[in-house]
Structure formats: C-alpha cells, structure tokens
Amino acid sequence: MLATKKLKTVLSAVLMSSVVISAAACSSDKNATSTPGVSTGTTPAASQASGPLIELKAITMGAEPASGMANFYKKLDELTKKDFNATVRFTFIPWGDEKNQISRAIVAKEYDLYVGGAWSDFKNFAVKNAFADLTPFLKNTPKLTERYGDILDRLKIDGKNYGIPQLSKPGIAAGEGMLFREDLRKKWGLPEITNLETAEKYLYKAKQEFPDTPMIIDKRAVNNVWAMVAGNKYLTVTSLNGTVLTVASVDEPYKAMSIYDTPEFKQVLGYVKKWYDDGIIAHDVLASQGNEGDKTKELMKAGKKPLEFNNQFYAVSSNYIATIKDAHPEFELNWVDFSMMNPKTIFLPSHSNETTTMISVGAQSKNVETALKFIEKAHVDQTYYNLLSFGVEGENYKMVNGAVSSEGIDAKNKKPAWTGLSDGFMNPEPKYPAEWQGIYEKLKSAGEALVPSLKMNPYEGFVFNTSELAAENSSLETVRTQFALPLVVGMVKKNQEADLEALKQQLKGAGFDKYMAALQKQLDTFAAAKKK
C-alpha cells in the first residue's frame, strides 16, 4: 500500500522475490592495492594498482542521456585508471519495471555494483546473500567510514554491511507530495491545496477538464491518501514489498498493530473507492508498472495531464521540472508536500535497510574492495561526485555561480545521478527553472527552521529479523497481491467492510499472528535496550 515508510525524514531522500539466492562468500579483491584508504586528490604513483585492468559493471536507474556519455566515460576512465587501475561502465534501467529488472540482474550475477531500496526489495535480497558483506573491507576505506560515523553499524544485518546508503543531511523539508499546474488552479478558481479536501477538489476539476485522462495511474497513490488522513497519528513499523503492513501510534512507537485494524484505514478506503468509481483512479491501475512516473511526466509535457499525485520532491525536481518547463515555459508549476502536513512524523535524517536506497557490491564480484573504494571516492572527492551525479559540465549540466543548473541543456541530455549516491554533504546548491527555485528555497527555509527541534527516529537502528518467517512472508505476499492491492486502489468485490474482513482473514491464514508476535517481541527487546 504505502511505498515508503511514513516515518519521513526532513531530507529524504519492492519485490518479494521467490528466487533463493545461494550463499556466496565475499572474495577478496585480487587486484586491489594494500594501501589503506583512498586520497581525494591525485593518487601517488606508488599506491596505484598494477596488473590487468579491472572492469567494474554497475547498474543505475533512469534513462541514459542522448549525448555526452562518450566524454563522460573518457573523464571517468582518466580518474579510475589512475586511482584503481579500473574502468566502470553503467547500465541504465528505466524507472517503471525496476523491481523485475533489478531482480533479474541480481539473479544473473552480471554486475559488480547494484542499487536498491524498498522499491527493489533490497533487504530480502541482502539476507539471501545476494550482496557482499562489506564489513571486512571498510578498514581500507577510512574516509568513507569517517563520513558515515556510526550509521553503517546501525545498518548491519546479522552483523554484516550489505550496502552503502545514500546520505541525508538535515536541511530541506520535502518528502512525498503532489506536483500540479498552479496556473490551472488559479484559472479554475480553486483554493490553495493545503489538505485532502482541497487536493480532491483539484483532482475532480482536472478530471472534468481532461476527461480522457485518469488523474491517478499509479497504484502507490494510496500513500498520499494515508498521509493526509492519518499520517500525523501513526508511524510505519514494517512493510511487505512496499506495502505498509504494521504501524504504531506516534505516542507508543513500540506497540505495533496492523494498519488494517486502524479506523483511519477505513477512511482511506472510502476515498479510493469513490475516486475509482468516478474515474479519478484508472480502472486498469493494477496493470500499471510499479512506478508510472515517466508516463506521467510525458503526459504533463504533452499538456494532457496537469498533475502527478504521488512522488518524491527530489525525483520531481530532477526528472520532471526541466522537461516540462522546456516544453511549456508558460506553465506555472507548484508543489504540495504531504510530509509537511505531519510534523509529528518528521525526524532527523534516518538511514534504514527498510527505506534507504543503497549501493551494494554483488556477492559474486571478484573485485569487492576496488568497488568499495570506488564508492568511497564518489562520496569524498568532489570531482568524482559531480561527474557521477550530473555528468559532464557543459554537456549534461552547467555550473552557474556555484549552483548546478540544467538551463540551456536539452532535457534528453540530462544525466541521472548514480542511484544511491546522493550525499547531502557533497551536493552543490541546485538552480531550478523559474518558479521552482522559489519552491525549493521555501522548503529549504522550512527545513532549516525545524532542525533544532527534531528528534531521532524511534526506529533508527531497528532491523526486523524475518529469517524465521520465510514461509509466512511468502504467503503474506500472495495475500498482498490478491487481496490488499485491489482494495487500496478502490476495487470492491462485495462491499468495503466485507472485502476488508476477507483480507484480514486471509492474512490470518497466511501466518500474520506469528509475524506480529515475532515483530512485537523484537520491538520490546529494542525498546528495552534503548532505555539502558
């Protein structure tokens, strides 16, 4: 149901595979230098690796830019050959079918460097030993461990680090929200969008003006409905393949309950059923891909759809705005951030195996240490970071008074950042087109004002161990796809009460009681340890 945990951070920034990845031991890097650490400047000749050239293969998300990649690899090779006697080549996976694409890539064991998160079922693959344990190699990347402090320890699963997370920094109050055409809101005489009621008015007017286009074509839309109905009352405890399964009151964060037992969930069902019946939600929404962002972006670019109901601010800022404004500079865009409606669930940046996007090294890789040192360089060397995040200056982006800008760059040539690399301590200031810069500045100011009062996420460091729940998780996934997903997009078989009760009975038959008992026991242990 909900694609990401609602225990949102100020700066934020799902596939339950049935394939069992056989355990693979982490082989040491045959070609790695023994020099501890990596310099952020020029590597001395004495520390350069020798021997056959290492070839690292990596995955990243998004569309490969139409031009500039030859120059990109030329510049990257100059760096990596000098520092690691290696080359790195990226395969771009378009957003949309990312879960299946990444799953196949992991099973095929083709790559050295993978990316993932809740959207690709990272944790499930990690516990099946799809990724190398990076812990033994971290002693040779001191600048990386210094950058992360104790975060990497908090992310260990059974004492092992299976990935390096993107690094958040307090500062901008933006998370999940809705992108919409502000010029049309003004033209239609609608009130400012500040809550579910005003958002719904915009949805219905938009449907009236664009009758051939459903306003919601992504089954994750229920995320934002829940956020507006109940987001300030509950924290998400666990999810199953991106669908929230258990929550807890903000006042009692260590007492878990099923989301389906909350009265607010029934309210959510009322909204989505009405929207489905009225054509706001596409009637073929269950056939949609896991992420329909690219489709919506193209519809907005073509002037055929005035909104994106659910997405992340950073995803919209980097992937939508320049494309839409280049095609229609006359469009005035705006953003309503649903995370900011729920101040009780805003915490200091949190890093979790459940929610944070990671860069991992394949368990089968013969160059684990070199891959990890490459990740280190990307996080501590600005030349590496800018190249991997933005591409080649002048071709994929521009620097304007120290800020990264896509002004004058064809949208097709804009390079997506290496997924999972985002580092709040390395990011240059962005320069967005037209009114979007003001929206960014407003959110940044709001975030900076919140920082002094923010607390640590109560689940920081909590990892739900499901190793004894493999059969239950498999059965619960079947229930999720057959019963929960149709219900949360508004499809009703009998009536909402009967369908919800049927879902609960199916969950019980799938072993949900055992799941809840295990979860509560681990939460009790975690809470007790925090009091010591």
XYZ file of C-alpha atoms in Angstrom:
532
model
C 0.000 0.000 0.000
C 2.403 2.651 1.109
C 5.604 2.570 -0.908
C 7.782 4.198 1.686
C 7.725 4.412 5.435
C 5.727 7.284 6.768
C 8.331 7.950 9.399
C 9.562 10.573 6.959
C 12.858 12.332 7.339
C 13.287 16.026 6.722
C 15.614 15.190 3.889
C 14.570 12.111 2.069
C 15.656 11.171 0.131
C 9.535 -3.837 -3.876
C 9.527 -7.101 -4.987
C 9.109 -10.201 -2.789
C 11.266 -12.499 -4.873
C 10.637 -16.222 -4.695
C 14.084 -16.877 -6.051
C 16.515 -18.017 -3.403
C 19.967 -16.625 -3.901
C 22.534 -19.211 -2.907
C 25.079 -18.087 -0.385
C 28.253 -16.747 -1.891
C 31.339 -15.939 0.108
C 32.837 -12.496 -0.316
C 36.059 -12.993 -2.168
C 38.834 -10.540 -1.501
C 39.875 -8.242 -4.281
C 42.585 -9.963 -6.255
C 43.751 -6.762 -7.891
C 43.342 -4.339 -5.004
C 46.137 -2.247 -3.629
C 47.073 -2.783 0.004
C 47.321 0.962 0.576
C 44.739 1.819 3.256
C 42.238 4.466 2.193
C 41.927 6.496 -0.954
C 43.190 10.007 -1.471
C 40.684 12.626 -2.521
C 43.338 14.138 -4.752
C 45.874 12.626 -7.093
C 46.898 9.123 -6.056
C 50.680 8.802 -5.657
C 52.250 6.537 -8.237
C 53.491 4.176 -5.540
C 49.934 3.422 -4.432
C 48.484 2.822 -7.878
C 47.305 -0.713 -8.562
C 49.093 -2.781 -11.160
C 48.256 -5.846 -13.160
C 45.362 -6.476 -15.557
C 42.846 -3.681 -15.939
C 39.831 -4.261 -13.668
C 36.420 -3.855 -15.306
C 33.557 -2.990 -12.974
C 29.978 -3.249 -14.221
C 27.338 -1.156 -12.453
C 23.606 -0.539 -12.504
C 21.889 2.817 -12.174
C 18.311 3.945 -12.650
C 16.874 6.311 -15.252
C 17.313 6.995 -18.943
C 20.786 7.254 -20.422
C 21.381 10.774 -21.774
C 21.185 11.150 -25.532
C 24.673 12.611 -25.717
C 27.718 13.173 -23.573
C 28.348 9.588 -22.455
C 31.492 9.160 -24.570
C 33.011 12.181 -22.879
C 31.664 11.008 -19.530
C 33.467 7.673 -19.794
C 36.609 9.365 -21.066
C 36.730 11.545 -17.959
C 35.743 8.703 -15.646
C 38.412 6.405 -17.109
C 41.059 9.069 -16.533
C 40.153 9.026 -12.850
C 39.583 5.344 -12.220
C 42.540 4.039 -14.240
C 44.805 6.339 -12.282
C 43.315 5.568 -8.879
C 42.306 1.902 -9.170
C 43.615 0.543 -12.473
C 39.962 0.061 -13.313
C 37.130 1.135 -15.576
C 33.450 1.392 -14.633
C 30.546 1.007 -17.052
C 26.927 1.697 -16.164
C 23.772 0.012 -17.392
C 20.766 2.365 -17.171
C 17.470 0.776 -16.119
C 14.397 2.918 -16.839
C 12.025 3.591 -13.977
C 8.793 1.665 -14.287
C 9.721 -2.008 -14.243
C 12.687 -1.508 -11.921
C 11.730 -4.263 -9.499
C 11.757 -7.008 -12.074
C 14.753 -5.614 -13.933
C 16.916 -5.406 -10.809
C 15.724 -8.802 -9.639
C 16.793 -10.382 -12.918
C 20.153 -8.608 -12.807
C 20.819 -9.861 -9.284
C 19.857 -13.421 -10.103
C 22.006 -13.353 -13.261
C 25.012 -12.182 -11.199
C 26.139 -9.936 -14.061
C 27.218 -6.842 -12.169
C 29.709 -5.739 -9.552
C 27.707 -2.745 -8.318
C 23.970 -2.834 -7.680
C 21.488 -0.253 -6.438
C 18.336 -0.879 -4.476
C 15.963 0.013 -1.700
C 12.412 -0.744 -0.625
C 11.466 -0.286 -4.279
C 13.654 -3.255 -5.290
C 13.312 -5.429 -2.161
C 16.899 -4.738 -1.096
C 16.620 -6.260 2.368
C 15.133 -9.516 1.114
C 17.996 -9.977 -1.347
C 20.560 -8.965 1.275
C 19.527 -11.644 3.750
C 19.726 -14.195 0.923
C 23.402 -13.298 0.423
C 22.958 -11.648 -2.959
C 25.396 -8.928 -1.896
C 28.895 -8.993 -0.468
C 29.446 -8.247 3.202
C 31.453 -5.029 3.056
C 32.412 -5.046 6.736
C 35.873 -6.670 6.303
C 36.818 -4.127 3.631
C 35.735 -0.955 5.437
C 39.078 -0.725 7.232
C 40.602 0.122 3.844
C 38.155 2.971 3.186
C 38.766 5.231 6.213
C 37.401 8.390 4.605
C 34.135 6.601 3.860
C 33.729 5.280 7.398
C 34.599 8.703 8.785
C 31.906 10.276 6.621
C 29.240 7.853 7.853
C 30.187 7.683 11.525
C 28.066 5.056 13.301
C 25.433 4.910 10.544
C 26.993 1.842 8.928
C 26.946 -0.010 12.262
C 23.248 0.762 12.654
C 22.547 -0.677 9.202
C 24.138 -4.052 9.822
C 22.014 -7.133 9.229
C 23.226 -10.008 11.393
C 26.491 -8.131 11.853
C 27.046 -7.541 8.134
C 27.021 -4.426 5.943
C 25.367 -5.215 2.635
C 25.368 -1.711 1.184
C 26.425 1.915 1.456
C 23.344 4.129 1.835
C 22.703 7.496 0.309
C 23.495 10.048 2.988
C 20.931 12.525 4.197
C 21.609 15.845 5.844
C 19.069 17.979 7.720
C 18.022 20.999 5.758
C 15.089 20.754 3.370
C 11.572 19.919 4.462
C 10.418 17.879 1.494
C 9.299 14.328 1.015
C 6.287 12.778 -0.675
C 3.861 15.136 -2.339
C 1.862 16.274 -5.355
C 3.094 18.205 -8.385
C 0.417 20.262 -10.133
C -0.145 23.130 -12.530
C -0.676 26.218 -10.437
C -1.734 28.269 -13.463
C -4.754 25.996 -13.901
C -5.643 26.120 -10.212
C -5.823 29.899 -10.484
C -7.725 29.749 -13.776
C -10.260 27.319 -12.301
C -10.761 29.470 -9.206
C -9.822 26.680 -6.794
C -8.467 27.221 -3.270
C -4.810 26.651 -2.472
C -4.044 22.983 -1.907
C -3.361 22.525 1.783
C -5.172 19.293 2.723
C -7.064 16.308 1.344
C -10.254 18.292 0.751
C -8.560 20.914 -1.426
C -6.465 18.275 -3.209
C -9.643 16.360 -4.025
C -11.260 19.486 -5.496
C -8.286 19.873 -7.811
C -8.461 16.192 -8.840
C -12.134 16.415 -9.771
C -11.789 19.682 -11.676
C -8.772 18.291 -13.512
C -10.756 15.192 -14.474
C -13.560 17.426 -15.751
C -11.141 19.426 -17.902
C -9.124 16.387 -19.054
C -11.895 13.768 -19.343
C -9.861 11.255 -21.329
C -7.040 11.045 -18.772
C -7.330 9.398 -15.349
C -5.628 11.641 -12.803
C -4.150 8.720 -10.877
C -2.448 5.947 -12.854
C -0.085 4.646 -10.165
C -1.186 2.151 -7.518
C 1.079 3.845 -4.946
C -1.319 6.809 -4.782
C -2.807 5.433 -1.582
C 0.439 6.551 0.111
C -0.612 10.168 -0.042
C -4.214 9.486 0.907
C -2.987 7.753 4.054
C -0.564 10.606 4.723
C -3.348 13.167 4.616
C -5.851 11.078 6.602
C -3.627 9.508 9.242
C -0.012 10.488 8.680
C 0.285 12.605 11.830
C -1.078 9.831 14.038
C 0.979 6.799 13.050
C 4.476 5.683 12.220
C 5.101 2.844 9.828
C 6.789 -0.090 11.533
C 7.071 -2.686 8.746
C 6.195 -3.024 5.099
C 5.873 -6.021 2.838
C 7.193 -5.448 -0.648
C 6.493 -1.726 -0.362
C 3.036 -2.163 1.145
C 2.675 -0.985 4.724
C 1.637 -3.848 6.948
C 2.112 -2.638 10.518
C 2.009 0.786 12.148
C 2.264 2.246 15.628
C 0.849 5.311 17.325
C 3.266 8.235 17.400
C 2.779 8.209 21.182
C 3.551 4.478 21.525
C 6.043 3.736 18.746
C 6.995 0.287 20.073
C 3.481 -1.150 20.169
C 2.746 -2.432 16.678
C -0.671 -3.009 15.136
C -1.998 -3.986 11.741
C -2.722 -0.994 9.554
C -5.942 -2.762 8.552
C -7.201 -2.529 12.150
C -6.984 1.264 12.299
C -10.191 3.298 11.858
C -8.282 5.675 9.572
C -7.659 2.894 7.075
C -11.414 2.584 6.581
C -11.492 6.315 5.798
C -8.762 5.825 3.222
C -10.777 3.051 1.585
C -13.746 5.399 1.325
C -11.728 7.936 -0.641
C -10.067 5.489 -3.035
C -13.342 3.682 -3.786
C -15.063 6.963 -4.629
C -12.128 8.028 -6.817
C -12.060 4.684 -8.594
C -15.808 4.771 -9.235
C -15.577 8.346 -10.558
C -12.659 7.639 -12.890
C -10.072 9.623 -10.942
C -8.135 6.378 -10.484
C -7.530 4.498 -13.728
C -9.586 1.328 -13.956
C -6.566 -0.561 -15.276
C -4.308 0.695 -12.477
C -3.429 -2.809 -11.287
C -1.878 -3.488 -14.684
C 0.411 -0.493 -14.289
C 4.106 -0.853 -13.649
C 5.470 -0.342 -10.166
C 6.427 3.235 -10.987
C 4.488 5.212 -13.604
C 6.446 8.439 -13.155
C 7.875 8.529 -16.662
C 4.437 8.058 -18.186
C 3.001 10.899 -16.140
C 5.949 13.144 -16.999
C 5.341 12.625 -20.708
C 1.613 13.297 -20.310
C 2.346 16.531 -18.450
C 4.925 17.517 -21.054
C 2.308 16.966 -23.764
C -0.228 19.067 -21.860
C -2.540 16.068 -21.409
C -2.355 15.775 -17.621
C -1.979 18.602 -15.079
C -0.647 16.719 -12.068
C 1.427 13.951 -10.550
C -0.396 12.839 -7.421
C 2.384 10.926 -5.712
C 6.132 11.285 -5.980
C 9.207 12.472 -4.084
C 10.224 16.121 -4.246
C 13.776 15.323 -5.318
C 12.580 12.926 -8.028
C 10.212 15.562 -9.384
C 12.840 18.305 -9.155
C 15.467 16.327 -11.039
C 13.308 14.422 -13.530
C 10.174 16.448 -14.264
C 10.680 20.162 -13.948
C 13.236 20.913 -16.681
C 11.441 18.625 -19.142
C 8.040 20.233 -18.577
C 9.327 23.816 -18.450
C 11.388 23.356 -21.606
C 8.271 22.224 -23.472
C 5.905 24.716 -21.828
C 7.633 27.686 -20.210
C 4.190 29.258 -19.794
C 3.099 26.520 -17.349
C 3.304 27.597 -13.705
C 4.089 24.579 -11.546
C 3.590 24.115 -7.830
C 4.092 21.504 -5.139
C 2.224 20.464 -2.017
C 4.306 18.403 0.380
C 2.249 15.877 2.321
C 5.156 15.126 4.644
C 4.981 18.673 5.994
C 1.354 18.133 6.950
C 2.547 15.651 9.571
C 5.085 17.363 11.867
C 4.912 14.558 14.447
C 6.474 12.162 11.933
C 9.343 14.407 10.877
C 12.660 13.381 12.389
C 16.332 13.859 11.890
C 17.515 12.087 8.730
C 17.092 8.371 9.167
C 19.017 5.602 7.454
C 17.320 2.227 7.344
C 17.561 -1.058 5.481
C 13.792 -0.796 5.125
C 13.674 2.581 3.400
C 17.063 3.966 2.361
C 18.437 3.500 -1.145
C 21.738 1.616 -1.155
C 24.698 0.883 -3.405
C 25.800 -2.725 -2.960
C 28.510 -4.980 -4.342
C 27.485 -8.322 -5.806
C 28.456 -11.326 -3.698
C 29.978 -12.930 -6.789
C 32.215 -9.949 -7.604
C 35.934 -10.686 -7.716
C 36.697 -7.014 -7.064
C 34.795 -6.170 -3.896
C 37.475 -3.937 -2.429
C 38.017 -1.980 -5.630
C 34.255 -1.486 -5.938
C 34.073 -0.219 -2.353
C 36.995 2.153 -2.884
C 35.212 3.492 -5.957
C 32.153 4.164 -3.767
C 34.416 5.905 -1.261
C 35.878 8.180 -3.926
C 32.393 9.043 -5.105
C 31.485 10.204 -1.587
C 34.594 12.170 -0.677
C 36.043 13.545 -3.931
C 34.047 16.392 -5.491
C 35.355 15.667 -8.995
C 34.071 12.101 -8.804
C 30.834 13.164 -7.140
C 29.923 15.815 -9.708
C 30.783 13.568 -12.641
C 28.765 10.615 -11.320
C 25.866 12.790 -10.181
C 25.499 15.276 -13.017
C 27.697 14.109 -15.899
C 29.956 16.317 -17.994
C 29.800 20.018 -17.328
C 28.639 21.890 -20.416
C 27.046 18.795 -21.961
C 24.830 17.358 -19.209
C 24.668 20.329 -16.827
C 26.024 23.801 -16.140
C 27.503 25.486 -13.096
C 26.001 28.929 -12.501
C 27.612 30.837 -9.647
C 28.470 27.579 -7.935
C 24.997 26.067 -8.421
C 24.090 23.113 -10.636
C 21.730 24.117 -13.429
C 20.143 22.452 -16.450
C 19.321 25.798 -18.065
C 20.090 25.608 -21.775
C 20.643 21.819 -21.601
C 18.329 19.677 -23.714
C 16.246 17.558 -21.299
C 17.282 14.448 -23.241
C 20.910 15.157 -22.383
C 20.387 15.484 -18.645
C 22.196 12.647 -16.899
C 20.511 10.893 -13.975
C 22.711 10.668 -10.899
C 24.161 7.314 -9.944
C 21.254 5.955 -7.932
C 22.042 5.681 -4.242
C 24.999 8.077 -4.372
C 23.132 11.150 -3.150
C 25.151 12.752 -0.353
C 23.794 15.786 1.454
C 27.314 16.819 2.419
C 28.559 16.793 -1.194
C 25.627 18.220 -3.122
C 26.204 21.655 -4.658
C 23.252 24.002 -4.427
C 20.754 23.444 -7.265
C 19.459 26.122 -9.603
C 15.980 25.232 -10.860
C 13.951 26.808 -13.671
C 11.671 29.755 -12.963
C 9.243 29.381 -10.042
C 10.648 26.024 -8.952
C 13.679 27.727 -7.444
C 11.393 29.670 -5.129
C 9.581 26.471 -4.124
C 12.913 24.829 -3.313
C 14.083 27.842 -1.289
C 10.837 27.890 0.688
C 11.127 24.202 1.571
C 14.781 24.646 2.451
C 13.988 27.502 4.834
C 11.196 25.472 6.430
C 13.566 22.546 6.916
C 16.313 24.646 8.438
C 13.822 26.139 10.882
C 12.752 22.665 12.014
C 16.220 21.208 12.573
C 16.800 22.455 16.155
C 13.609 20.781 17.386
C 13.957 17.466 15.583
C 14.462 14.183 17.384
C 15.961 10.895 16.278
C 13.618 8.495 14.516
C 12.480 5.985 17.171
C 13.229 3.091 14.799
C 16.750 4.193 13.950
C 18.880 1.055 14.240
C 15.930 -1.356 14.412
C 16.127 -4.241 11.944
C 13.210 -6.686 11.893
C 14.760 -10.152 11.616
C 12.422 -12.259 9.465
C 14.759 -15.220 8.972
C 12.278 -17.479 10.797
C 9.311 -16.117 8.807
C 10.193 -17.151 5.262
C 7.053 -19.231 4.750
C 4.831 -16.582 6.318
C 6.352 -13.788 4.211
C 5.742 -15.782 1.051
C 2.109 -16.418 1.996
C 1.587 -12.808 3.079
C 2.922 -11.630 -0.280
C 0.302 -13.709 -2.048
C -2.399 -12.122 0.096
C -0.966 -8.668 -0.603
C -1.197 -9.049 -4.368
C -4.553 -10.841 -4.480
C -6.479 -9.000 -1.778
C -4.734 -5.870 -0.470
C -3.731 -4.196 -3.735
C -7.191 -4.315 -5.360
C -8.722 -2.949 -2.171
C -6.348 0.033 -1.854
C -6.944 1.233 -5.425
C -10.717 1.263 -4.881
C -11.766 -2.024 -6.467
C -14.545 -3.623 -4.424
C -15.863 -7.174 -4.881
C -18.775 -7.162 -2.423
C -18.578 -4.098 -0.205
C -15.722 -2.428 1.603
C -16.497 -3.910 5.005
C -16.758 -7.432 3.610
C -13.648 -7.076 1.464
C -11.622 -5.703 4.384
C -12.763 -8.553 6.608
C -11.852 -11.043 3.868
C -8.384 -9.505 3.682
C -7.915 -9.845 7.442
C -8.969 -13.494 7.349
C -6.577 -14.198 4.514
C -3.756 -12.554 6.445
C -4.553 -14.675 9.481
C -4.458 -17.813 7.357
C -1.101 -16.731 5.938
C 0.515 -16.609 9.372
C 0.064 -12.963 10.295
C -0.345 -13.765 14.000
C 3.099 -15.389 14.045
C 4.513 -12.414 12.130
C 3.040 -9.957 14.647
C 4.268 -11.929 17.633
C 7.821 -12.000 16.271
C 7.706 -8.295 15.462
C 6.397 -7.281 18.876
C 8.980 -9.417 20.663
C 11.805 -7.750 18.702
C 10.350 -4.287 19.285
C 10.159 -4.955 23.028
C 13.804 -6.040 23.056
C 14.855 -2.998 21.016
C 12.909 -0.581 23.248
C 14.345 -2.121 26.411
C 17.896 -1.838 25.064
C 17.376 1.854 24.288
C 16.454 2.540 27.915
C 19.739 1.164 29.220
